[in-house]
PDB file of C-alpha atoms in Angstrom:
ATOM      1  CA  UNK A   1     132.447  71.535 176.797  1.00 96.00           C
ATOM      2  CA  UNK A   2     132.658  75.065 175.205  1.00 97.00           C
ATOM      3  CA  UNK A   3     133.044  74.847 171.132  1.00 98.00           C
ATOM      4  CA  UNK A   4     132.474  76.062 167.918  1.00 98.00           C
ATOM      5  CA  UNK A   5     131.639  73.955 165.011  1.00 98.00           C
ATOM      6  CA  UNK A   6     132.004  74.699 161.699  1.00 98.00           C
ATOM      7  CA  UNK A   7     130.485  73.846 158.263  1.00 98.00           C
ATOM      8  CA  UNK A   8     132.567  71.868 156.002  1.00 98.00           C
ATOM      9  CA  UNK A   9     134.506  72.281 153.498  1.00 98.00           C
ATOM     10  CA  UNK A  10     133.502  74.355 149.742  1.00 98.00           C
ATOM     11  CA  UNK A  11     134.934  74.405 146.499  1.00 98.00           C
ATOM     12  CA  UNK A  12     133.450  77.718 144.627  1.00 98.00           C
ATOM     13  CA  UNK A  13     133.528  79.265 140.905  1.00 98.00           C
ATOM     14  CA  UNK A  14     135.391  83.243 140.828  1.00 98.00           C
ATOM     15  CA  UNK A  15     132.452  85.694 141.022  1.00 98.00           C
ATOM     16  CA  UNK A  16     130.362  83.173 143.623  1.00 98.00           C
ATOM     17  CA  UNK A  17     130.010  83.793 147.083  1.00 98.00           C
ATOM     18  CA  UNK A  18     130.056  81.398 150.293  1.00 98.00           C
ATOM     19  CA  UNK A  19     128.812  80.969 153.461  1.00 98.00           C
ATOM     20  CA  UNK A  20     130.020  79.501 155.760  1.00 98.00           C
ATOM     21  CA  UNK A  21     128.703  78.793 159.708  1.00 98.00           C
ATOM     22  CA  UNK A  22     129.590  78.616 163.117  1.00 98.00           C
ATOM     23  CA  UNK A  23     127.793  76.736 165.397  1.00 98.00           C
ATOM     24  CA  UNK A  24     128.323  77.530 169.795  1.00 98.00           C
ATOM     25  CA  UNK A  25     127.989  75.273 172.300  1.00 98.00           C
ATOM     26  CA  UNK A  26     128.475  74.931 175.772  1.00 98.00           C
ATOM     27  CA  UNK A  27     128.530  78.397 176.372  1.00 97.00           C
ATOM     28  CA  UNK A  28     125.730  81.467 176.095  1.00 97.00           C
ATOM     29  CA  UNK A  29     125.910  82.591 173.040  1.00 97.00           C
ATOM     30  CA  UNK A  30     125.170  85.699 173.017  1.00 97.00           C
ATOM     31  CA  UNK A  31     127.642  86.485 176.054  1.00 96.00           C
ATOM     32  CA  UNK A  32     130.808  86.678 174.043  1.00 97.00           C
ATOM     33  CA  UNK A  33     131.935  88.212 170.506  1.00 96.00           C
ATOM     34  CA  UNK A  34     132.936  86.230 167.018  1.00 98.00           C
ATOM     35  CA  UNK A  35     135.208  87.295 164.846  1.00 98.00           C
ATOM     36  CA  UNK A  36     136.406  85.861 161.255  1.00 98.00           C
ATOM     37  CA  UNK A  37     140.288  84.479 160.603  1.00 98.00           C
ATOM     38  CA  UNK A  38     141.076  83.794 157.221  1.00 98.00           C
ATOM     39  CA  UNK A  39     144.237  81.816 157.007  1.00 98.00           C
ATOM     40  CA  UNK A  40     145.836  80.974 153.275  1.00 98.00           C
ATOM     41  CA  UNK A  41     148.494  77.816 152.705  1.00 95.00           C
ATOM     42  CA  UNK A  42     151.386  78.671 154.204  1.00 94.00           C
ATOM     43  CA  UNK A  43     150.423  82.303 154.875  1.00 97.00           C
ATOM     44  CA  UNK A  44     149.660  84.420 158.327  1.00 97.00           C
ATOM     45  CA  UNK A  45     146.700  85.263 159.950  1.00 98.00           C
ATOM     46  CA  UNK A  46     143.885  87.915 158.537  1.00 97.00           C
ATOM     47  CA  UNK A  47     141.366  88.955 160.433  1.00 97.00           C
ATOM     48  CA  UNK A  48     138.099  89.968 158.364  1.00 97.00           C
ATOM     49  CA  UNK A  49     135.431  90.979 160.793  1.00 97.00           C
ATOM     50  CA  UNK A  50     133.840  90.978 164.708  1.00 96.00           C
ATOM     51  CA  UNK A  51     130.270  90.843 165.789  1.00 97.00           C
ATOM     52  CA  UNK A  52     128.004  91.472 168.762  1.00 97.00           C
ATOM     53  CA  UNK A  53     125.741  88.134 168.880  1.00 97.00           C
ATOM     54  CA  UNK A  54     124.035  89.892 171.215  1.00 96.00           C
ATOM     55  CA  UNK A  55     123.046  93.603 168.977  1.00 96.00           C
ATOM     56  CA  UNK A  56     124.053  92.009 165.691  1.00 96.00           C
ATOM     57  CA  UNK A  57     126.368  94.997 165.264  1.00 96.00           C
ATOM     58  CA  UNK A  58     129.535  94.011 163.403  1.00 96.00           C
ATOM     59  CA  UNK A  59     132.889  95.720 162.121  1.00 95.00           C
ATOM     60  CA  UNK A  60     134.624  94.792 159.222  1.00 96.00           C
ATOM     61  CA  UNK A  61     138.633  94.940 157.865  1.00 95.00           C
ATOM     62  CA  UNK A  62     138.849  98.011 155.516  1.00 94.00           C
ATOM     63  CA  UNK A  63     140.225  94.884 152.835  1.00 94.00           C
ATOM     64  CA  UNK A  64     137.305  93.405 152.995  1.00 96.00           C
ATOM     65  CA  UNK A  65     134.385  96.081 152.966  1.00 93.00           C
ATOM     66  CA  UNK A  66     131.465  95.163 150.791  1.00 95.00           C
ATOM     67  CA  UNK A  67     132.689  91.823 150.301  1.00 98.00           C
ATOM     68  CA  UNK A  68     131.805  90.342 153.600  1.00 98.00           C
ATOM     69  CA  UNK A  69     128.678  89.896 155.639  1.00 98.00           C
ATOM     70  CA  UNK A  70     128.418  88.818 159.474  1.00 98.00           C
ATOM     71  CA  UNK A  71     125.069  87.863 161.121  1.00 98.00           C
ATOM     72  CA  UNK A  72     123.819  85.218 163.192  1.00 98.00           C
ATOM     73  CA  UNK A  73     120.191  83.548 164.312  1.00 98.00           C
ATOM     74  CA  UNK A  74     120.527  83.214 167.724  1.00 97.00           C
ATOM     75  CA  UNK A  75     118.051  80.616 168.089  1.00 97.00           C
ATOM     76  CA  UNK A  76     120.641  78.322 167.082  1.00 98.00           C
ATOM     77  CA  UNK A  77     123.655  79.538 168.502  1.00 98.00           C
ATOM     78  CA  UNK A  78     125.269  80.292 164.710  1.00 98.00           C
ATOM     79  CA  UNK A  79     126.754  82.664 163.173  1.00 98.00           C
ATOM     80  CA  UNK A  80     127.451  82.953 159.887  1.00 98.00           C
ATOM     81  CA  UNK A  81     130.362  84.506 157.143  1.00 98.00           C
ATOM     82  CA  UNK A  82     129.223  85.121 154.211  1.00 98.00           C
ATOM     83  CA  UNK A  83     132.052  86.348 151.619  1.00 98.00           C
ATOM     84  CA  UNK A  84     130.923  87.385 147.848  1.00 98.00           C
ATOM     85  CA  UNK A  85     132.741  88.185 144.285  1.00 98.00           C
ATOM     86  CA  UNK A  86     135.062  85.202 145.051  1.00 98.00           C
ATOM     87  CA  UNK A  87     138.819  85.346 143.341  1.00 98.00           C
ATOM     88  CA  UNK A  88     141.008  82.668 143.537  1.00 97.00           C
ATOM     89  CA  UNK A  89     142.966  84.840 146.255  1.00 97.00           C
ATOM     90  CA  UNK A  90     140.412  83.862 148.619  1.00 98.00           C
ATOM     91  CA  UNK A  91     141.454  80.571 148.867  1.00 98.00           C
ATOM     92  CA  UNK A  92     142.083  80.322 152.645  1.00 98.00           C
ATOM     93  CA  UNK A  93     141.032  78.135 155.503  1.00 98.00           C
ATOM     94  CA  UNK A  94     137.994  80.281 157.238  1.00 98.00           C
ATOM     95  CA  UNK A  95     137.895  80.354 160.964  1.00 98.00           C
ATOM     96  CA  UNK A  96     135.383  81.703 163.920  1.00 98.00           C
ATOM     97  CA  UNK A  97     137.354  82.748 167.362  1.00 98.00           C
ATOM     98  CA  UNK A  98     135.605  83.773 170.413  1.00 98.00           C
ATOM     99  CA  UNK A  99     136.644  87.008 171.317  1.00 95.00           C
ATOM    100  CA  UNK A 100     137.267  88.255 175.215  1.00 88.00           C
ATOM    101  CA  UNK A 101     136.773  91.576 176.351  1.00 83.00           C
ATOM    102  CA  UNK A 102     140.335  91.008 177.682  1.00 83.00           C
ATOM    103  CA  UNK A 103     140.420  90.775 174.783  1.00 88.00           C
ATOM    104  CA  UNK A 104     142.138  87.946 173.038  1.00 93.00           C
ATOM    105  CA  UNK A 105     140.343  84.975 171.292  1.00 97.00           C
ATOM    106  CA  UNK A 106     140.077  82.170 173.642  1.00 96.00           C
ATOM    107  CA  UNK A 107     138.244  79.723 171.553  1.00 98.00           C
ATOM    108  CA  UNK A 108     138.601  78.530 167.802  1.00 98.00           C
ATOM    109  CA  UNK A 109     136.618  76.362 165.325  1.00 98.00           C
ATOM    110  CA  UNK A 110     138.110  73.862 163.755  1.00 98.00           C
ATOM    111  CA  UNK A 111     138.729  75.899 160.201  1.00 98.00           C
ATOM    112  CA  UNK A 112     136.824  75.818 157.014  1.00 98.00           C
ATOM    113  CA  UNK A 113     138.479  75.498 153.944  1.00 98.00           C
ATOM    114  CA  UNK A 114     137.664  77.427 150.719  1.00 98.00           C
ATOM    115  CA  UNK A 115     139.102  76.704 147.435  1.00 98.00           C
ATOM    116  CA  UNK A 116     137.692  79.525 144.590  1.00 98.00           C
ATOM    117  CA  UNK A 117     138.727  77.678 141.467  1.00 97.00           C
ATOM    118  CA  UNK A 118     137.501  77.491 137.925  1.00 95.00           C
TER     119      UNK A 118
ATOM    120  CA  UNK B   1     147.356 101.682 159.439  1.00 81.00           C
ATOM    121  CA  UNK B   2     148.614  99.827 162.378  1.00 88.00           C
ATOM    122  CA  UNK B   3     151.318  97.178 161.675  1.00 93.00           C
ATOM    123  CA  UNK B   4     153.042  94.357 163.723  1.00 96.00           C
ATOM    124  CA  UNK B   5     156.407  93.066 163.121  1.00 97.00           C
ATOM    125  CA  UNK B   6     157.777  90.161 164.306  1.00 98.00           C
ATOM    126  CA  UNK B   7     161.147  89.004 164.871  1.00 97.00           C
ATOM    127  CA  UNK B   8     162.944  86.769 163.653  1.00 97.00           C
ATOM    128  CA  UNK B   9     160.715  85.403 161.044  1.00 98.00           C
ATOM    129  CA  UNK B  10     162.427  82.382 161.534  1.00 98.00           C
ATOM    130  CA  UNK B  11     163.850  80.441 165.036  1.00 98.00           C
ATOM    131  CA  UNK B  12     166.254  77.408 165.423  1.00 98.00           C
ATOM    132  CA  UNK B  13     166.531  76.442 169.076  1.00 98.00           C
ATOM    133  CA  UNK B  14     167.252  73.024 170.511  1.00 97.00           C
ATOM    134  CA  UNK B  15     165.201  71.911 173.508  1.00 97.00           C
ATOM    135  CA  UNK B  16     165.712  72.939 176.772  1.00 97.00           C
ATOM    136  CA  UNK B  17     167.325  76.458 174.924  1.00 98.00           C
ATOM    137  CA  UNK B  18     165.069  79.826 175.853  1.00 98.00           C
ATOM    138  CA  UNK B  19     163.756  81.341 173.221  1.00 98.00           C
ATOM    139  CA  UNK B  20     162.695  84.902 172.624  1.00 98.00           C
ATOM    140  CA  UNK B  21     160.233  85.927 170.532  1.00 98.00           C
ATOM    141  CA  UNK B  22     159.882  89.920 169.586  1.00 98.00           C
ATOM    142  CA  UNK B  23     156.851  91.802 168.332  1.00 98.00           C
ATOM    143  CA  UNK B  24     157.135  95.489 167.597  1.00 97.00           C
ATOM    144  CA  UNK B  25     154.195  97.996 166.989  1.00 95.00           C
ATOM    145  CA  UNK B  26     153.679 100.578 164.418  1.00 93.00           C
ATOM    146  CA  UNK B  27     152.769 102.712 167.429  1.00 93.00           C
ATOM    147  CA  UNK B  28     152.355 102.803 170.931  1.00 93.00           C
ATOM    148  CA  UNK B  29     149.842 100.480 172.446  1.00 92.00           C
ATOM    149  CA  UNK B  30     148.105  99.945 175.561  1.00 91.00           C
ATOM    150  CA  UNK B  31     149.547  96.210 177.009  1.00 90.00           C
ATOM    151  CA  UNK B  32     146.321  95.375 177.630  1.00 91.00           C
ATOM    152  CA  UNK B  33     145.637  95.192 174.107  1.00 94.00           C
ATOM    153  CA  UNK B  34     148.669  92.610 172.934  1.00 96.00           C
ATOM    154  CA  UNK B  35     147.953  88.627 172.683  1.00 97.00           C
ATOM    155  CA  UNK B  36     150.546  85.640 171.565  1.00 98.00           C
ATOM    156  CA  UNK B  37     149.177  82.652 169.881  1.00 98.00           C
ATOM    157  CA  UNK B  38     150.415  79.350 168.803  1.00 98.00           C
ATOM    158  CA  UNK B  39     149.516  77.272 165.962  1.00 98.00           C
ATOM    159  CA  UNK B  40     150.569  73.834 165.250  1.00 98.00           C
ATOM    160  CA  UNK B  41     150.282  72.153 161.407  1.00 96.00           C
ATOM    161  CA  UNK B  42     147.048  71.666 160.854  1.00 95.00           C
ATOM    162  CA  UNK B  43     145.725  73.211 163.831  1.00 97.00           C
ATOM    163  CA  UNK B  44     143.732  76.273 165.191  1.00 98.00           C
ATOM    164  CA  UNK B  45     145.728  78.961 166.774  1.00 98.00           C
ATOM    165  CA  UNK B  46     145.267  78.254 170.683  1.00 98.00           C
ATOM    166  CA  UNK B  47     145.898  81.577 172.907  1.00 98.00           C
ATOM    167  CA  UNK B  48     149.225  81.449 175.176  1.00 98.00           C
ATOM    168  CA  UNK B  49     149.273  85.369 176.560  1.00 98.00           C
ATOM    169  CA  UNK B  50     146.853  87.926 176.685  1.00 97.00           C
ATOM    170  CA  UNK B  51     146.905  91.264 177.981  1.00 95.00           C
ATOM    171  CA  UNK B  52     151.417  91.262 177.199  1.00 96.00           C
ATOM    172  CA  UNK B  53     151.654  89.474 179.957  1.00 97.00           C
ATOM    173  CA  UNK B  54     149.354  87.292 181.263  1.00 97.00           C
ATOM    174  CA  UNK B  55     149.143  83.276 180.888  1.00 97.00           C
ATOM    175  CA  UNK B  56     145.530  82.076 179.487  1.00 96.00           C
ATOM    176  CA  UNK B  57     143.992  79.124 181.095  1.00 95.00           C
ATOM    177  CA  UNK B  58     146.304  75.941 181.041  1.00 96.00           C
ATOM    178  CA  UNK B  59     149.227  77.029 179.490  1.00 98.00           C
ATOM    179  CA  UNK B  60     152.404  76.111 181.139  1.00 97.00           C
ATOM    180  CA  UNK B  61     154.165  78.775 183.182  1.00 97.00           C
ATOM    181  CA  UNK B  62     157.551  78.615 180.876  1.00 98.00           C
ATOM    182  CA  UNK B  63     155.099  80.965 178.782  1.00 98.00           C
ATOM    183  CA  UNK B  64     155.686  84.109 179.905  1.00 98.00           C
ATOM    184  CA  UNK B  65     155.395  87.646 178.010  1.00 98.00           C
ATOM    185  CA  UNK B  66     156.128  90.785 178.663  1.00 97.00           C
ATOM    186  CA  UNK B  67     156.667  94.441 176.922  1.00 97.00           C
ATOM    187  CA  UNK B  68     155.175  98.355 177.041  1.00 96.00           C
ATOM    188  CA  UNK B  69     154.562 100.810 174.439  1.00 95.00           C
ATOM    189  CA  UNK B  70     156.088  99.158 171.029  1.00 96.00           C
ATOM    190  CA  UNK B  71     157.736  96.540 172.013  1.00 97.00           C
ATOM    191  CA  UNK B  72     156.676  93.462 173.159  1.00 98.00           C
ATOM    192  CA  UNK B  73     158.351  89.931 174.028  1.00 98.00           C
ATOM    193  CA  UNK B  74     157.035  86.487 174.247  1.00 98.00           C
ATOM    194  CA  UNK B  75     159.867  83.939 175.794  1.00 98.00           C
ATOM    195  CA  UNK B  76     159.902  79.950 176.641  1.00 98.00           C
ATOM    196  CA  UNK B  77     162.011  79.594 179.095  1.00 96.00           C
ATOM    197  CA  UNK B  78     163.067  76.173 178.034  1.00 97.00           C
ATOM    198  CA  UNK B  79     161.977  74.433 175.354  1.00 98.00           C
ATOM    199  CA  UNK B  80     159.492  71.398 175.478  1.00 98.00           C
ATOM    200  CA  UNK B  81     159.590  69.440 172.055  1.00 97.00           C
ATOM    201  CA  UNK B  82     155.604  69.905 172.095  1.00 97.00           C
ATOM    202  CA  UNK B  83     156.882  74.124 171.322  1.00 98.00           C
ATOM    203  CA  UNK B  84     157.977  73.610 167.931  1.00 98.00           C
ATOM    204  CA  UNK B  85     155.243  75.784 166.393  1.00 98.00           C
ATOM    205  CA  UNK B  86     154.072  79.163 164.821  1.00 98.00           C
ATOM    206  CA  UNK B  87     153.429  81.743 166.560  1.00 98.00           C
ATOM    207  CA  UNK B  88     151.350  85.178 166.065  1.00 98.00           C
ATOM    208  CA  UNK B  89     151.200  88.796 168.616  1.00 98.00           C
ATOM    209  CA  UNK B  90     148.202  90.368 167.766  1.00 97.00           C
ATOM    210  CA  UNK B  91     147.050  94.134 168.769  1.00 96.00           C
ATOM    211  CA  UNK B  92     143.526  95.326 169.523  1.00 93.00           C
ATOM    212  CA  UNK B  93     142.875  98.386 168.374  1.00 88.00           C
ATOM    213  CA  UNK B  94     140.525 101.088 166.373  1.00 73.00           C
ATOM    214  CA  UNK B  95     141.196 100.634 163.018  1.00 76.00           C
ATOM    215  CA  UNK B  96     141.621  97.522 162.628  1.00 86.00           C
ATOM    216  CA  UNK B  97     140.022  96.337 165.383  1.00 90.00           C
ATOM    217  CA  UNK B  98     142.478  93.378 165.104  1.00 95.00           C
ATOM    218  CA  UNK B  99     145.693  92.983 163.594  1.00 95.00           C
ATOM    219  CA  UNK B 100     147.920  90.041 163.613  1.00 97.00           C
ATOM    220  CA  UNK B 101     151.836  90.023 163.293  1.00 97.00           C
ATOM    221  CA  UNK B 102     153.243  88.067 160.034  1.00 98.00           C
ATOM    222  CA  UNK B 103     154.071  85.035 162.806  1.00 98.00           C
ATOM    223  CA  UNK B 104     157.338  83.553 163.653  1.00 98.00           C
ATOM    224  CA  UNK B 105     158.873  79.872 163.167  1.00 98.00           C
ATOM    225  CA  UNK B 106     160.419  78.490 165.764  1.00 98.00           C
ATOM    226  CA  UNK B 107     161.934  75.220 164.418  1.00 97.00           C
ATOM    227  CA  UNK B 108     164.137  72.370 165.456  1.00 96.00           C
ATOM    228  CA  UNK B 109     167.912  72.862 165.723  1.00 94.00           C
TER     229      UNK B 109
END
């Protein structure tokens, strides 16, 4: 069946960065878009950032320019979120979506969780 | 920069009440570019609408959405227990490409 698996859980210093993945299956990769949720406890949904598996071309939250980085390795069906100069702010459960050209994000992972803490 | 508002923030219903959900844009917006999610503790948002008005795969026709322009409505027509949840409108746009409403509760009466 179609999913997307992430990497587990990290506990990070302020000032480090993470990166976390996203592993597809059951589907082509490269046929649909990912994009980045960050959730925090008890908070709404953020959306960080989108990318083209396919062209590698990405687009990113004005919030969260230079912080983040999207790419993927196709060879594996992963793509990756890679967020840098941690603050304890960031403290969020990370998710991939699927995005639709419909568009709406059919498909979720199953959340990582960050904690930046000293 | 494009907002969403949603209304109420919170919802008591009992089951088997209808419940109506609002989401109002910052500015007009195409309906093809409005989705409703639900999230459950603990759990991934899962898509319920997409395009204002349309039902994703699976999702039970009491679902049903509708809305032009700024506003925007999602409604249960009678509530299942299993409905108790968040839930989130989101816009697709330019800049953001995404945005997400601040989510209302719809609890237990």
């Amino acid at each position: 069946q179609e999913q997307l698996v992430q990497s587990g859980a990290e506990v990070k210093k302020p000032g480090a960065s993470v990166k976390v993945s996203c592993r597809a299956s059951g589907y082509t990769f490269t046929s649909y878009d990912i994009n980045w949720v960050r959730q925090a406890t008890g908070q709404g949904l953020e959306w960080m950032g989108w990318m083209n598996p396919n062209s590698g071309d990405t687009d990113y939250a004005q919030k969260f320019q230079g912080r983040v980085t999207l790419t993927r390795n196709t060879s594996i069906s992963t793509a990756y979120m890679e967020l840098s100069s941690l603050i304890s702010e960031d403290t969020a459960v990370y998710y991939c979506a699927r995005g639709r050209w419909e568009p709406n994000f059919d498909l979720w992972g199953q959340g990582t969780l960050v904690t930046v803490s000293s | 920069e494009f907002v969403l508002t949603q209304s109420p923030r919170t919802l008591s219903l009992s089951p088997g009440e209808r419940a109506t959900l609002s989401c109002r844009a910052s500015q007009s917006i195409s309906s093809t570019f409005i989705a409703w999610y639900q999230q459950k503790p603990g759990q991934a948002p899962r898509v319920l609408i997409y395009g204002a008005s349309n039902r994703a795969t699976g999702i039970p026709n009491r679902f049903s959405g509708s809305g032009s322009g700024t506003n925007f409505t999602l409604t249960i027509s009678r509530l299942e227990p299993e409905d108790f949840a968040v839930y989130y409108c989101q816009q697709f746009g330019s800049s953001p490409l995404y945005t997400f409403g601040q989510g209302t509760k719809l609890e237990i009466k």
